[in-house]
Amino acid sequence: MDLKYKRVLLKLSGEALGDHQEPYDPQKLHEIAKQIVALQKEGLEIAIVVGGGNIWRGNRAETIKMDPISADYMGMLATVMNALALESVLKYEGSNQVVVMSKIQVPEVSSPYLFKKAKSQLEKGFIVIMAGGTGQPKFTTDTAATIRAIEIEADVLLMAKNGVDGIYDKDPKTHKDAIRFENISLNELQNKQLKVMDLTASSLAMEDQLDIVVFDINEPNNIYKAAHGSARSTLVTGGK
Ligand code: UDP
């Protein structure tokens, strides 16, 4: 099977790495890493933006009566933890070219995220894990993934979802007759009041005509398949 893309940005939510009890599920982590390493060996340039929701989300601030901005920074720090877990597992699974770049400065374990540096590392064949989200509170890692995909001129944003294999005309969990779109534009999504990401992220994707493939990470080998254009998915086109 041929690769469909030359350079991708893979968005992994924190929840993709763990289960309901534990932040990390070893089997899931290694499954993900094996696929990414296989793609790297085939010559795909891969950047990864990781979320932090398996550890902490800013919207939980109220539960412990903390200030929401600090809570958002905690969320960004959680993404750094996930990036480190992913880095180690990728190395274990056979990659010797992985780098973690972060928008939150944690110099002991990551390099600062600089887009030109990220691009040159990708060109050299490194997997670049992008931690720290946008580096700003009030944003999401979906927005970070969109911005980074645009910055590094990725051919596509591969948006891994947990248990849903694309965009449906209604919620497939509650409607048995829900229909999955093969292709849909961001503009049509907005008109139909459906969404793939938060509003900030989708506005940015629309502005730069970024294509997004939405697929289910829980299906076997689906990151690998998505990079080859063969995963059951929805292609969301950025154009208007
Ligand atoms: N976050 C933030 N700014 C960013 C990205 C993330 O403040 O640019 C915080 C926010 O509190 C968020 C948390 O980090 O709830 C974890 O990120 P996210 O919820 O996007 O992770 P995911 O759902 O993808 O695991």
PDB file of N, CA and C in Angstrom, residues 10 16 35 49 59 83 89 109 160 162 169 198 200 207 212 219 233:
ATOM      1  N   LEU A  10      -0.629  14.336  13.265  1.00  0.00           N
ATOM      2  CA  LEU A  10      -1.536  13.417  13.949  1.00  0.00           C
ATOM      3  C   LEU A  10      -1.952  14.031  15.283  1.00  0.00           C
ATOM      4  N   ALA A  16      -6.951   8.774  24.261  1.00  0.00           N
ATOM      5  CA  ALA A  16      -6.540   7.674  23.375  1.00  0.00           C
ATOM      6  C   ALA A  16      -5.424   6.845  24.006  1.00  0.00           C
ATOM      7  N   GLN A  35       2.467   1.575  15.119  1.00  0.00           N
ATOM      8  CA  GLN A  35       1.961   2.080  13.833  1.00  0.00           C
ATOM      9  C   GLN A  35       2.748   3.312  13.384  1.00  0.00           C
ATOM     10  N   VAL A  49       0.528  16.086  17.791  1.00  0.00           N
ATOM     11  CA  VAL A  49       0.084  16.953  18.895  1.00  0.00           C
ATOM     12  C   VAL A  49      -0.699  16.077  19.861  1.00  0.00           C
ATOM     13  N   ASN A  59     -11.251  22.524  32.544  1.00  0.00           N
ATOM     14  CA  ASN A  59     -12.640  22.721  32.990  1.00  0.00           C
ATOM     15  C   ASN A  59     -12.971  21.976  34.288  1.00  0.00           C
ATOM     16  N   ALA A  83       3.535  13.549  26.159  1.00  0.00           N
ATOM     17  CA  ALA A  83       4.566  13.578  25.116  1.00  0.00           C
ATOM     18  C   ALA A  83       5.767  12.729  25.537  1.00  0.00           C
ATOM     19  N   VAL A  89       7.899   5.321  24.459  1.00  0.00           N
ATOM     20  CA  VAL A  89       7.305   4.133  23.852  1.00  0.00           C
ATOM     21  C   VAL A  89       7.696   4.045  22.369  1.00  0.00           C
ATOM     22  N   VAL A 109      13.469  18.120  29.721  1.00  0.00           N
ATOM     23  CA  VAL A 109      12.962  16.959  28.977  1.00  0.00           C
ATOM     24  C   VAL A 109      12.401  17.295  27.593  1.00  0.00           C
ATOM     25  N   ALA A 160      -7.501  11.635  15.285  1.00  0.00           N
ATOM     26  CA  ALA A 160      -7.895  10.346  15.860  1.00  0.00           C
ATOM     27  C   ALA A 160      -8.995  10.556  16.894  1.00  0.00           C
ATOM     28  N   ASN A 162     -11.968   8.733  19.592  1.00  0.00           N
ATOM     29  CA  ASN A 162     -12.154   7.554  20.436  1.00  0.00           C
ATOM     30  C   ASN A 162     -13.517   6.941  20.214  1.00  0.00           C
ATOM     31  N   ASP A 169     -24.464  12.498  10.344  1.00  0.00           N
ATOM     32  CA  ASP A 169     -25.506  13.544  10.257  1.00  0.00           C
ATOM     33  C   ASP A 169     -26.241  13.721  11.588  1.00  0.00           C
ATOM     34  N   ASP A 198     -13.500  22.415  18.079  1.00  0.00           N
ATOM     35  CA  ASP A 198     -14.100  23.636  18.596  1.00  0.00           C
ATOM     36  C   ASP A 198     -14.051  24.731  17.528  1.00  0.00           C
ATOM     37  N   THR A 200     -12.807  27.765  17.358  1.00  0.00           N
ATOM     38  CA  THR A 200     -11.530  28.427  17.053  1.00  0.00           C
ATOM     39  C   THR A 200     -10.742  27.566  16.076  1.00  0.00           C
ATOM     40  N   GLU A 207      -9.861  28.924   7.267  1.00  0.00           N
ATOM     41  CA  GLU A 207      -9.082  30.033   6.710  1.00  0.00           C
ATOM     42  C   GLU A 207      -7.923  29.530   5.857  1.00  0.00           C
ATOM     43  N   ILE A 212      -8.863  17.565   6.917  1.00  0.00           N
ATOM     44  CA  ILE A 212      -8.849  16.819   8.182  1.00  0.00           C
ATOM     45  C   ILE A 212      -9.473  15.449   7.943  1.00  0.00           C
ATOM     46  N   GLU A 219     -10.034   1.226  16.240  1.00  0.00           N
ATOM     47  CA  GLU A 219     -10.021   0.150  15.238  1.00  0.00           C
ATOM     48  C   GLU A 219      -8.573  -0.259  14.980  1.00  0.00           C
ATOM     49  N   SER A 233     -13.495   6.515   7.474  1.00  0.00           N
ATOM     50  CA  SER A 233     -13.281   7.860   8.020  1.00  0.00           C
ATOM     51  C   SER A 233     -14.156   8.877   7.299  1.00  0.00           C
TER      52      SER A 233
END
